[in-house]
PDB file of C-alpha atoms in Angstrom:
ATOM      1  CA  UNK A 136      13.035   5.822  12.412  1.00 94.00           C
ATOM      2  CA  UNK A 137       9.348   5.611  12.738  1.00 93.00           C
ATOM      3  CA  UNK A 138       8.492   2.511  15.141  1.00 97.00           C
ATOM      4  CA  UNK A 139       6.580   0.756  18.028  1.00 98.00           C
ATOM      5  CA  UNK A 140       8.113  -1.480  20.184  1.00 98.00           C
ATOM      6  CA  UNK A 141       5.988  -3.759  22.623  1.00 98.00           C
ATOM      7  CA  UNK A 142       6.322  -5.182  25.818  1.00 98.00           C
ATOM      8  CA  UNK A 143       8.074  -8.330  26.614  1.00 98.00           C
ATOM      9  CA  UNK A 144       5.626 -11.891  26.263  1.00 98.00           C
ATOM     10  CA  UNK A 145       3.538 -12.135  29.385  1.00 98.00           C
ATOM     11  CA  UNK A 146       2.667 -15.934  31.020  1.00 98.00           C
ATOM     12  CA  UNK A 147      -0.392 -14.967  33.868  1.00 98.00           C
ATOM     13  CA  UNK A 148      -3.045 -17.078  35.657  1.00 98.00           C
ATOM     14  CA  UNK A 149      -6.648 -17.421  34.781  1.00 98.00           C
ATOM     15  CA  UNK A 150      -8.542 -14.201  36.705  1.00 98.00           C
ATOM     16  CA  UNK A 151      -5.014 -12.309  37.241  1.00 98.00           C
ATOM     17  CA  UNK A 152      -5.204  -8.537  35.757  1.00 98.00           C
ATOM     18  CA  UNK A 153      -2.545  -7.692  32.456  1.00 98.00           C
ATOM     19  CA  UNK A 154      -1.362  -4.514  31.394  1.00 98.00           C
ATOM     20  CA  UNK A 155       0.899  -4.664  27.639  1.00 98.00           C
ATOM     21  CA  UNK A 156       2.144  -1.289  26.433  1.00 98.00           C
ATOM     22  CA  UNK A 157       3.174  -0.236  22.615  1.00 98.00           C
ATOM     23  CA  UNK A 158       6.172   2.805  22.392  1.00 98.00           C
ATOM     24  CA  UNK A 159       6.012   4.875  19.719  1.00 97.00           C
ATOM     25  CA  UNK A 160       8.766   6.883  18.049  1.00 96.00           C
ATOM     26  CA  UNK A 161      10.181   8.757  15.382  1.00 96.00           C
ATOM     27  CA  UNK A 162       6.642  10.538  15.053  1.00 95.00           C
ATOM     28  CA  UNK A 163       4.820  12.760  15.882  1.00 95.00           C
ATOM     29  CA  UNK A 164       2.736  10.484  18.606  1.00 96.00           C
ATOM     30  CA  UNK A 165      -0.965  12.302  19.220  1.00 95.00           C
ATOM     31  CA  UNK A 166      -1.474  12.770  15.973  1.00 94.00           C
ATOM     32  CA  UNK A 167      -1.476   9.599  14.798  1.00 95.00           C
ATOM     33  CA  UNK A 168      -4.644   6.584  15.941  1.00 96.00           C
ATOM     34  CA  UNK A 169      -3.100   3.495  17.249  1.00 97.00           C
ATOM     35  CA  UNK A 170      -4.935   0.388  16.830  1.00 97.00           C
ATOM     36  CA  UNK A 171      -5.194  -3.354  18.574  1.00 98.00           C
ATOM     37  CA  UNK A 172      -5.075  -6.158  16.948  1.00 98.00           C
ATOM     38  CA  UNK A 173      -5.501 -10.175  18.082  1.00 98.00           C
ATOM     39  CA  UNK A 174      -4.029 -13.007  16.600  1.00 98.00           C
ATOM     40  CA  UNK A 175      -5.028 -16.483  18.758  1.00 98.00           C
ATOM     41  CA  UNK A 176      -2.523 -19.447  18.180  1.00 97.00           C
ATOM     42  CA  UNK A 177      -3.124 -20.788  14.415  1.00 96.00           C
ATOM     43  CA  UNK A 178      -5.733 -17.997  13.520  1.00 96.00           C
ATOM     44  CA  UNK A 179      -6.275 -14.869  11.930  1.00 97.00           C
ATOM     45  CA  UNK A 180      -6.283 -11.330  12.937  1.00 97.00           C
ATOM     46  CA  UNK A 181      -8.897  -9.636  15.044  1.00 97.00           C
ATOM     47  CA  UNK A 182      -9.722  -5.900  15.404  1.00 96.00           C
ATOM     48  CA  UNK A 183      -9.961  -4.566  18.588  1.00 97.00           C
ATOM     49  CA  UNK A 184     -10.485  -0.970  18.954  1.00 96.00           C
ATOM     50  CA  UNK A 185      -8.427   2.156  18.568  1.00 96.00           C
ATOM     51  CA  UNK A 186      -7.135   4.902  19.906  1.00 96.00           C
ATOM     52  CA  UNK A 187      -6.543   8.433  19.634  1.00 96.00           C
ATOM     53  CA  UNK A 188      -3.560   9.640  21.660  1.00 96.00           C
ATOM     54  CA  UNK A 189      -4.308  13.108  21.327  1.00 93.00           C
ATOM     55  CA  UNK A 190      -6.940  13.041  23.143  1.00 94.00           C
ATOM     56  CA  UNK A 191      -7.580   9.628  24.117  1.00 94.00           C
ATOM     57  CA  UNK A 192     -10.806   9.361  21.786  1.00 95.00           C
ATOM     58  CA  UNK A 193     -11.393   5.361  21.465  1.00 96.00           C
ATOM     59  CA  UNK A 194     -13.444   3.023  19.659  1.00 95.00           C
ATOM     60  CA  UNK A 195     -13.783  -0.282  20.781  1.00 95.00           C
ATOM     61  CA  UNK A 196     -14.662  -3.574  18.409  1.00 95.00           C
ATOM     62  CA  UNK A 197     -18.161  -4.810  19.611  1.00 94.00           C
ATOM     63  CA  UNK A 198     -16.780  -8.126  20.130  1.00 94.00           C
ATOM     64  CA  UNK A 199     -14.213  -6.306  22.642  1.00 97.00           C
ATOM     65  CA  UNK A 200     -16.206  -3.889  23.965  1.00 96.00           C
ATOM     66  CA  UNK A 201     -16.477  -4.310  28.253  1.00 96.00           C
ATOM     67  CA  UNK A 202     -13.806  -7.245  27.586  1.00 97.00           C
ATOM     68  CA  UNK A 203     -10.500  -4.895  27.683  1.00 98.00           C
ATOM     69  CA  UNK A 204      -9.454  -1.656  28.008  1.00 98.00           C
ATOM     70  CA  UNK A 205      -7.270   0.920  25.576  1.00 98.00           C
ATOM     71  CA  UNK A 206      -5.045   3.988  27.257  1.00 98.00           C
ATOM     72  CA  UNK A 207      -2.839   5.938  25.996  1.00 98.00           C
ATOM     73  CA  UNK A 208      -0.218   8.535  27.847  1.00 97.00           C
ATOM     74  CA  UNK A 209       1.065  10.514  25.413  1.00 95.00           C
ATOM     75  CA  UNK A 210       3.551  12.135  28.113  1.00 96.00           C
ATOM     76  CA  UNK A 211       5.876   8.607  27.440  1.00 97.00           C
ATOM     77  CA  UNK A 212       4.051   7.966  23.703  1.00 97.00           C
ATOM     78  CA  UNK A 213       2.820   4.986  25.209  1.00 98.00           C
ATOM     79  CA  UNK A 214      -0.876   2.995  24.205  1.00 98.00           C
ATOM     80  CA  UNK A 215      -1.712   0.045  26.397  1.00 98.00           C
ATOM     81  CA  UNK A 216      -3.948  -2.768  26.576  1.00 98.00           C
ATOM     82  CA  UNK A 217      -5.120  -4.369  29.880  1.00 98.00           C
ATOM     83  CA  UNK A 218      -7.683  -6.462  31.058  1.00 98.00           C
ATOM     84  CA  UNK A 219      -8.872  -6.608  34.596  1.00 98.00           C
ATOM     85  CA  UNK A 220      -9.559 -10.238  35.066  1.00 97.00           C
ATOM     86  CA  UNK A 221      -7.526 -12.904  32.443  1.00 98.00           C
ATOM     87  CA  UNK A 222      -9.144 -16.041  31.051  1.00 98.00           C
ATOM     88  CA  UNK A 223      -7.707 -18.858  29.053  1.00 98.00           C
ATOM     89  CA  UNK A 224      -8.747 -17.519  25.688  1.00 97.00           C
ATOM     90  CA  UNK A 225      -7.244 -14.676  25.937  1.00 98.00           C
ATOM     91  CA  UNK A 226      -4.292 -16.335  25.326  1.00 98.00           C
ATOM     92  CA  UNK A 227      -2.846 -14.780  21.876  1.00 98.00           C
ATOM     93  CA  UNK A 228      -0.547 -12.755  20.545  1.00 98.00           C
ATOM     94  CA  UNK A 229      -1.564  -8.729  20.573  1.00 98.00           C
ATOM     95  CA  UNK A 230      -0.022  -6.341  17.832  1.00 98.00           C
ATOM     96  CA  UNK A 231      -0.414  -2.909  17.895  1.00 98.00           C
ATOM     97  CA  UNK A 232      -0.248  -0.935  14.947  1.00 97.00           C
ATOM     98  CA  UNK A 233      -0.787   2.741  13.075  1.00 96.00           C
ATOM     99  CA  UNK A 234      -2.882   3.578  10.618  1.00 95.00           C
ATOM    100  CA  UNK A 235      -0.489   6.348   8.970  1.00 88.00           C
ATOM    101  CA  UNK A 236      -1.882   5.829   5.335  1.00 88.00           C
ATOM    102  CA  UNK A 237      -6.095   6.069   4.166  1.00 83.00           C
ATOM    103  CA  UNK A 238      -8.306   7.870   5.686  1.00 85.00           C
ATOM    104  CA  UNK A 239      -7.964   9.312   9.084  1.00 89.00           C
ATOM    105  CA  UNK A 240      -8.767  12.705  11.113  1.00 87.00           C
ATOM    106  CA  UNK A 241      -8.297  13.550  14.375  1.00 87.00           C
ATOM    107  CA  UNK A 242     -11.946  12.492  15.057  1.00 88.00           C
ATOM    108  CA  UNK A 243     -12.042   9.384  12.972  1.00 88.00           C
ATOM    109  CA  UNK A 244     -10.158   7.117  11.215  1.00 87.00           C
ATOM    110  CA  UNK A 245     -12.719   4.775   9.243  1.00 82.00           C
ATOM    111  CA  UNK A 246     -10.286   4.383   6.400  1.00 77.00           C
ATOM    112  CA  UNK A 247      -7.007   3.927   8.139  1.00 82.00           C
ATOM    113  CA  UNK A 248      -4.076   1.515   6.958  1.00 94.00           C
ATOM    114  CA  UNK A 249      -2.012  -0.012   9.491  1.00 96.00           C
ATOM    115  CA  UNK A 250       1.398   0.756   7.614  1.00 96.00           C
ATOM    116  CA  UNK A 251       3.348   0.520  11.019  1.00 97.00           C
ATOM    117  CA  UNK A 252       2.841  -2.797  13.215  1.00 98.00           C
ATOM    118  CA  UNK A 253       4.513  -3.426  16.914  1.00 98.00           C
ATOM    119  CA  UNK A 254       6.389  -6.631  17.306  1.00 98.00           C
ATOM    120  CA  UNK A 255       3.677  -8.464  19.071  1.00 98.00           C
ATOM    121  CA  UNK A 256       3.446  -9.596  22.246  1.00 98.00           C
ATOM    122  CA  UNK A 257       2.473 -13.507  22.988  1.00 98.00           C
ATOM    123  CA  UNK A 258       0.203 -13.406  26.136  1.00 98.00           C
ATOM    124  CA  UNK A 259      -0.155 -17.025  27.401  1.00 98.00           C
ATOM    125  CA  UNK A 260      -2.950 -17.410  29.799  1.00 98.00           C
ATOM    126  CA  UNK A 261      -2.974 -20.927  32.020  1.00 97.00           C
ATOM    127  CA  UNK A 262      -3.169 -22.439  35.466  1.00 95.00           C
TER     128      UNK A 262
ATOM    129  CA  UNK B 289     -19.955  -7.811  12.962  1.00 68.00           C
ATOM    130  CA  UNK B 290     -18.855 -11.233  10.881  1.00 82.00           C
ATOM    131  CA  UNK B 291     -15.644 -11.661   9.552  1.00 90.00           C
ATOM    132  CA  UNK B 292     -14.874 -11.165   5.824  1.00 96.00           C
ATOM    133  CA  UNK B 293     -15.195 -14.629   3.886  1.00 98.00           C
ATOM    134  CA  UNK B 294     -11.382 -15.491   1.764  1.00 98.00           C
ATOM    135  CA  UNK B 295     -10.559 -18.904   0.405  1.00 98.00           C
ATOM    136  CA  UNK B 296      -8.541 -20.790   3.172  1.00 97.00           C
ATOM    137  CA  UNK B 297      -5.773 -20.719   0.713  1.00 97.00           C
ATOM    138  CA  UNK B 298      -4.798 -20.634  -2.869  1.00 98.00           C
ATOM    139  CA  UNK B 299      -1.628 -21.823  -5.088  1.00 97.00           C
ATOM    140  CA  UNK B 300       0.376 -21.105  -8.007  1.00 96.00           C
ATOM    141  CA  UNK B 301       3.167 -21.645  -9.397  1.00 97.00           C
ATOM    142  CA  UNK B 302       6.173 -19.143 -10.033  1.00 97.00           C
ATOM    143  CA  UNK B 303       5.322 -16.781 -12.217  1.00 97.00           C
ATOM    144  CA  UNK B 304       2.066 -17.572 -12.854  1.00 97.00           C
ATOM    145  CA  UNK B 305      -0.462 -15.055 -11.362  1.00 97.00           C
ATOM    146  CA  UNK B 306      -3.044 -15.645  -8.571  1.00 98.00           C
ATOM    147  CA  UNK B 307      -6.149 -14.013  -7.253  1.00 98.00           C
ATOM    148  CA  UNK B 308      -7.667 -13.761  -3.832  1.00 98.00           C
ATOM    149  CA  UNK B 309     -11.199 -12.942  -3.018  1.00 98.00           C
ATOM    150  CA  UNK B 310     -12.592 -10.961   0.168  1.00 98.00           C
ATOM    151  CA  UNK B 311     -16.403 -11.425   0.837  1.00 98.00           C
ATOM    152  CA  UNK B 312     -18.299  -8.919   2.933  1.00 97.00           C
ATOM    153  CA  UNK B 313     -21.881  -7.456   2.939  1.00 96.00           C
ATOM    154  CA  UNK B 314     -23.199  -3.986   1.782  1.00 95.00           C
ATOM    155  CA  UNK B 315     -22.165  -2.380   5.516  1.00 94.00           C
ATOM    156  CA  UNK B 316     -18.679  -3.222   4.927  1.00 95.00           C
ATOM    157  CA  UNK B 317     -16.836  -3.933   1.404  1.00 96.00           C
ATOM    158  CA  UNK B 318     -19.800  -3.134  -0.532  1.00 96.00           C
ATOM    159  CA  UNK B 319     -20.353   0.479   1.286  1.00 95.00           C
ATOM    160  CA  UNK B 320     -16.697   2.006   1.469  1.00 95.00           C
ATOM    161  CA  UNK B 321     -13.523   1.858  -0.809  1.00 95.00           C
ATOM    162  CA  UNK B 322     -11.243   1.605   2.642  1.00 95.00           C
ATOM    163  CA  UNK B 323     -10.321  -1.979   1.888  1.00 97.00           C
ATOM    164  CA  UNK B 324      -6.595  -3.485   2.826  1.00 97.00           C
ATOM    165  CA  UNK B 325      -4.666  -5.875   2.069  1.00 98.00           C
ATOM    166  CA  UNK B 326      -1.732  -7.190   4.920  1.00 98.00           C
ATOM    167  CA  UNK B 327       0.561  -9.875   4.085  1.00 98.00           C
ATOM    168  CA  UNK B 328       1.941 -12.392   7.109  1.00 98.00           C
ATOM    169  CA  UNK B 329       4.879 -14.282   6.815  1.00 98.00           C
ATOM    170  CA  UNK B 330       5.340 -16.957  10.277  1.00 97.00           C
ATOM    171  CA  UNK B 331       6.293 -15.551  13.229  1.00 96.00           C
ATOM    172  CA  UNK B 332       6.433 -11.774  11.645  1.00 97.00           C
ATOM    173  CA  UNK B 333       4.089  -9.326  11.873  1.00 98.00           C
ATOM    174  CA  UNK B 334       1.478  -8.445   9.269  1.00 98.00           C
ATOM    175  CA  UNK B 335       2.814  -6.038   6.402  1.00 98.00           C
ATOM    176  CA  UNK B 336       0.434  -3.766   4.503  1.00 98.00           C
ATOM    177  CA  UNK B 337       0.488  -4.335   1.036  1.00 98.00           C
ATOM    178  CA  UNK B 338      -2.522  -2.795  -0.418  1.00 98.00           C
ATOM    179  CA  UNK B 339      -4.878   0.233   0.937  1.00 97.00           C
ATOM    180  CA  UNK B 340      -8.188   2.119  -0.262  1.00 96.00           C
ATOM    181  CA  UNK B 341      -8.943  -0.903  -2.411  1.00 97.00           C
ATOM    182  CA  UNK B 342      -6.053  -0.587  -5.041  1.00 97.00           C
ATOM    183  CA  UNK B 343      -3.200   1.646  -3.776  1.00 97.00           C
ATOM    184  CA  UNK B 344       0.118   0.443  -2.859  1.00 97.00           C
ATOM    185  CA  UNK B 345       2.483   1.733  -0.187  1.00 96.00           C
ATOM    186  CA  UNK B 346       5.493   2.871  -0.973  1.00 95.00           C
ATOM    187  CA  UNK B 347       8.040  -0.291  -1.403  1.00 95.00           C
ATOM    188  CA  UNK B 348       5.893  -3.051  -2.561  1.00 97.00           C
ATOM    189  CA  UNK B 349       6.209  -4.184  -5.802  1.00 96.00           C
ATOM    190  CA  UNK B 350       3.798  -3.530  -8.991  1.00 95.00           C
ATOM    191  CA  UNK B 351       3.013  -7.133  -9.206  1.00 97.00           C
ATOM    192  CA  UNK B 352       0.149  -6.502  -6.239  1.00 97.00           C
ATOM    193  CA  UNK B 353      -2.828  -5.447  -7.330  1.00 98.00           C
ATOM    194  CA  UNK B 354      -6.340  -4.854  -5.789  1.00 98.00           C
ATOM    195  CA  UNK B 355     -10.042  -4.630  -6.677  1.00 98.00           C
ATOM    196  CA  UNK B 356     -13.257  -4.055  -5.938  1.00 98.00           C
ATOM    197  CA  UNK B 357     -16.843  -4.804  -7.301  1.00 97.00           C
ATOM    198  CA  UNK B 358     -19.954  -4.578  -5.254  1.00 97.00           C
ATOM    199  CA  UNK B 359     -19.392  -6.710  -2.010  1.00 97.00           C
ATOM    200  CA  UNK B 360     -16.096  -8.643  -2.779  1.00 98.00           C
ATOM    201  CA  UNK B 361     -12.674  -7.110  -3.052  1.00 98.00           C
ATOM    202  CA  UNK B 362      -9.604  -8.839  -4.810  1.00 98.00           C
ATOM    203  CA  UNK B 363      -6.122  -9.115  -4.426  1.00 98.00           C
ATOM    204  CA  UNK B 364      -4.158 -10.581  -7.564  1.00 98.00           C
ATOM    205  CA  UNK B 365      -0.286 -11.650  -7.229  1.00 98.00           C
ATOM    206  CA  UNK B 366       1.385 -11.804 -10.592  1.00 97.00           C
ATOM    207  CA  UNK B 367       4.393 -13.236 -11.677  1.00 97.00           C
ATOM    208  CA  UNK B 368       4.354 -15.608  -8.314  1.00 97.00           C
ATOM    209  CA  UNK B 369       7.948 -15.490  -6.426  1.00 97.00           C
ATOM    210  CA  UNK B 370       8.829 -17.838  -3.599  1.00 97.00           C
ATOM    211  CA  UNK B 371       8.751 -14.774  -0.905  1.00 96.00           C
ATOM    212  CA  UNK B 372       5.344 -14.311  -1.835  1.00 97.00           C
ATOM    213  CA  UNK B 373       4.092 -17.144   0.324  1.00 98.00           C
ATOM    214  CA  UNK B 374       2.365 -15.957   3.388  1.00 98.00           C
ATOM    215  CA  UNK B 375      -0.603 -15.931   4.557  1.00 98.00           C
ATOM    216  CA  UNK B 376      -2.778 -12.370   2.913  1.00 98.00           C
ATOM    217  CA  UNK B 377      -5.900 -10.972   4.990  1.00 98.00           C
ATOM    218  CA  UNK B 378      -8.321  -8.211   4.002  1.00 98.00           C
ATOM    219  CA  UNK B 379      -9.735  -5.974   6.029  1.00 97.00           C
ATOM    220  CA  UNK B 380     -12.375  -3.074   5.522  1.00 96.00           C
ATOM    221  CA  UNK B 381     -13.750  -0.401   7.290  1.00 94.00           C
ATOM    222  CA  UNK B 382     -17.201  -1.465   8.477  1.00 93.00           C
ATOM    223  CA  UNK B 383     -19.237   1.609   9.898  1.00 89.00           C
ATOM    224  CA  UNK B 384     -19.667   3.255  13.329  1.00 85.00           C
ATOM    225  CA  UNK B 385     -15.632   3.203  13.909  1.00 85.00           C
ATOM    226  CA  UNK B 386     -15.542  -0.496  13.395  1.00 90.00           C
ATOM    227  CA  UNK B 387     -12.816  -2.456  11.505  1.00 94.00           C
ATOM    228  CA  UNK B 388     -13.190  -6.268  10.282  1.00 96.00           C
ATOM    229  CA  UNK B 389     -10.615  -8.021   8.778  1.00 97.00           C
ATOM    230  CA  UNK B 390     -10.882 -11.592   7.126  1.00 97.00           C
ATOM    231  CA  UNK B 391     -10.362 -15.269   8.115  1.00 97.00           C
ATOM    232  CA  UNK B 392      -7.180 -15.072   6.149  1.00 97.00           C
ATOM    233  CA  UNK B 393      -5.855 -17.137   2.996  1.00 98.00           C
ATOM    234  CA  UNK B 394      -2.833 -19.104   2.828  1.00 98.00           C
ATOM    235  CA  UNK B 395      -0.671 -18.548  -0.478  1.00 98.00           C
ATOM    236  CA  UNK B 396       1.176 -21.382  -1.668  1.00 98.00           C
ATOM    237  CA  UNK B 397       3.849 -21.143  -4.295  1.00 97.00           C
ATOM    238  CA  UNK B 398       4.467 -24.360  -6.035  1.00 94.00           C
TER     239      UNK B 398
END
C-alpha cells in the first residue's frame, strides 16, 4: 500500500528549533517529488516547496524561501521539514504529499498532482 | 505570488449541479493546463479530485468535472450528494517551480 505517514503533533516555544518527518512506502521513494503543504487554523492550503528525493533537488515557495528548510534521506524514505528558530505563526498544521499524477520528471515537476497526502501534523507554537 | 481568487463558498441543493470558479493571472491559470482540484472534508486531509484542468483520478466519480478558459478554471459538481460538502481548492502550476493554490470555497449542500 502506497502511503506517508507523519510525525506525531508537536507543541514548542517561540525561538525553539522543529524538525517533522513524512515516511514513505509502498513506492518506489526517489523517484517520486514530495511536496509541503500549510494549512493555519481556519485557513486554506499553502505551498511550500518540494523535493526531489533522488537527489535532493528542491524548490522552495518564495513566501518560504530562507523561512524553513526541506531534506530528504532516502536511506529511511524519509522528507522532513524543520525550521531553525519557531514563531507563533508558524503554528499550523503541515501535510506532506506526492505528486504521482500530471506532469513530473526527475528535474521538474511543474504539473504535478498531489494524489497521495500524509496525515498532517498540527504544530502548535506558544509560550 | 498571490493566491488564486474562489468564491468563499457556494450551495446547492441535492442533485442540483454547482460550479466553482478559480481566478489567476496569465503566469499561472492562464499560461499552463496543470490546474487541480483537492477536496477537504474537516479534520481529513485534502483529496485530489481533478488534475491537468479536466482529468479525474482513478475513483472519483463522473459527476466532477473541470474547465478552463483564459485565466479562470472551473470545477462543476453535478447531481449534488450530501458527501460532497467540503471545502474544494484549486491550485495551478505558476512558473519557475512554483505552485499556488486558492483561498478555498466552502460547498454547502442544502
Amino acid at each position: 500500500e502506497v502511503q506517508l505517514v507523519q510525525s506525531g503533533a508537536e507543541v514548542k516555544k517561540p525561538g525553539e528549533s522543529l524538525k517533522i518527518s513524512c515516511k514513505g512506502s509502498g513506492y518506489s521513494f526517489t523517484s517520486y517529488w514530495i511536496g509541503w503543504v500549510r494549512q493555519m487554523p481556519g485557513k486554506g492550503l499553502e505551498w511550500m516547496g518540494i523535493i526531489y528525493p533522488g537527489d535532493s533537488d528542491t524548490r522552495y515557495s518564495p513566501s518560504f524561501q530562507g523561512q524553513v528548510t526541506i531534506s530528504a534521506d532516502k536511506s529511511i524514505t524519509t522528507a522532513f521539514l524543520q525550521w531553525s528558530s519557531l514563531k507563533a505563526s508558524d503554528t499550523a498544521m503541515y501535510y506532506c504529499a506526492r505528486p504521482g499524477l500530471g506532469y513530473c520528471s526527475s528535474t521538474s515537476c511543474r504539473g504535478g498532482a498531489f494524489d497521495m497526502w500524509g496525515q498532517g501534523t498540527m504544530v502548535t507554537v506558544s509560550s | 505570488q498571490s493566491a488564486l481568487t474562489q468564491p468563499p463558498s457556494a450551495s446547492g441543493s441535492p442533485g442540483q449541479s454547482v460550479t466553482i470558479s478559480c481566478t489567476g493571472t496569465s503566469s499561472d491559470v492562464g499560461s499552463y493546463n496543470y490546474v487541480s482540484w483537492y477536496q477537504q472534508h474537516p479534520g481529513k486531509a485534502p483529496k485530489l479530485m481533478i488534475y491537468e484542468v479536466s482529468k479525474r483520478p482513478s475513483g472519483v466519480p463522473d459527476r466532477l468535472s473541470g474547465s478552463k478558459s483564459g485565466n479562470t478554471a472551473s470545477l462543476t459538481v453535478s447531481g449534488l450528494q450530501a458527501e460532497d460538502e467540503a471545502d474544494y481548492y484549486c491550485s495551478s502550476y505558476a512558473g519557475s517551480s512554483n505552485l499556488v493554490f486558492g483561498g478555498g470555497t466552502k460547498l454547502t449542500v442544502l
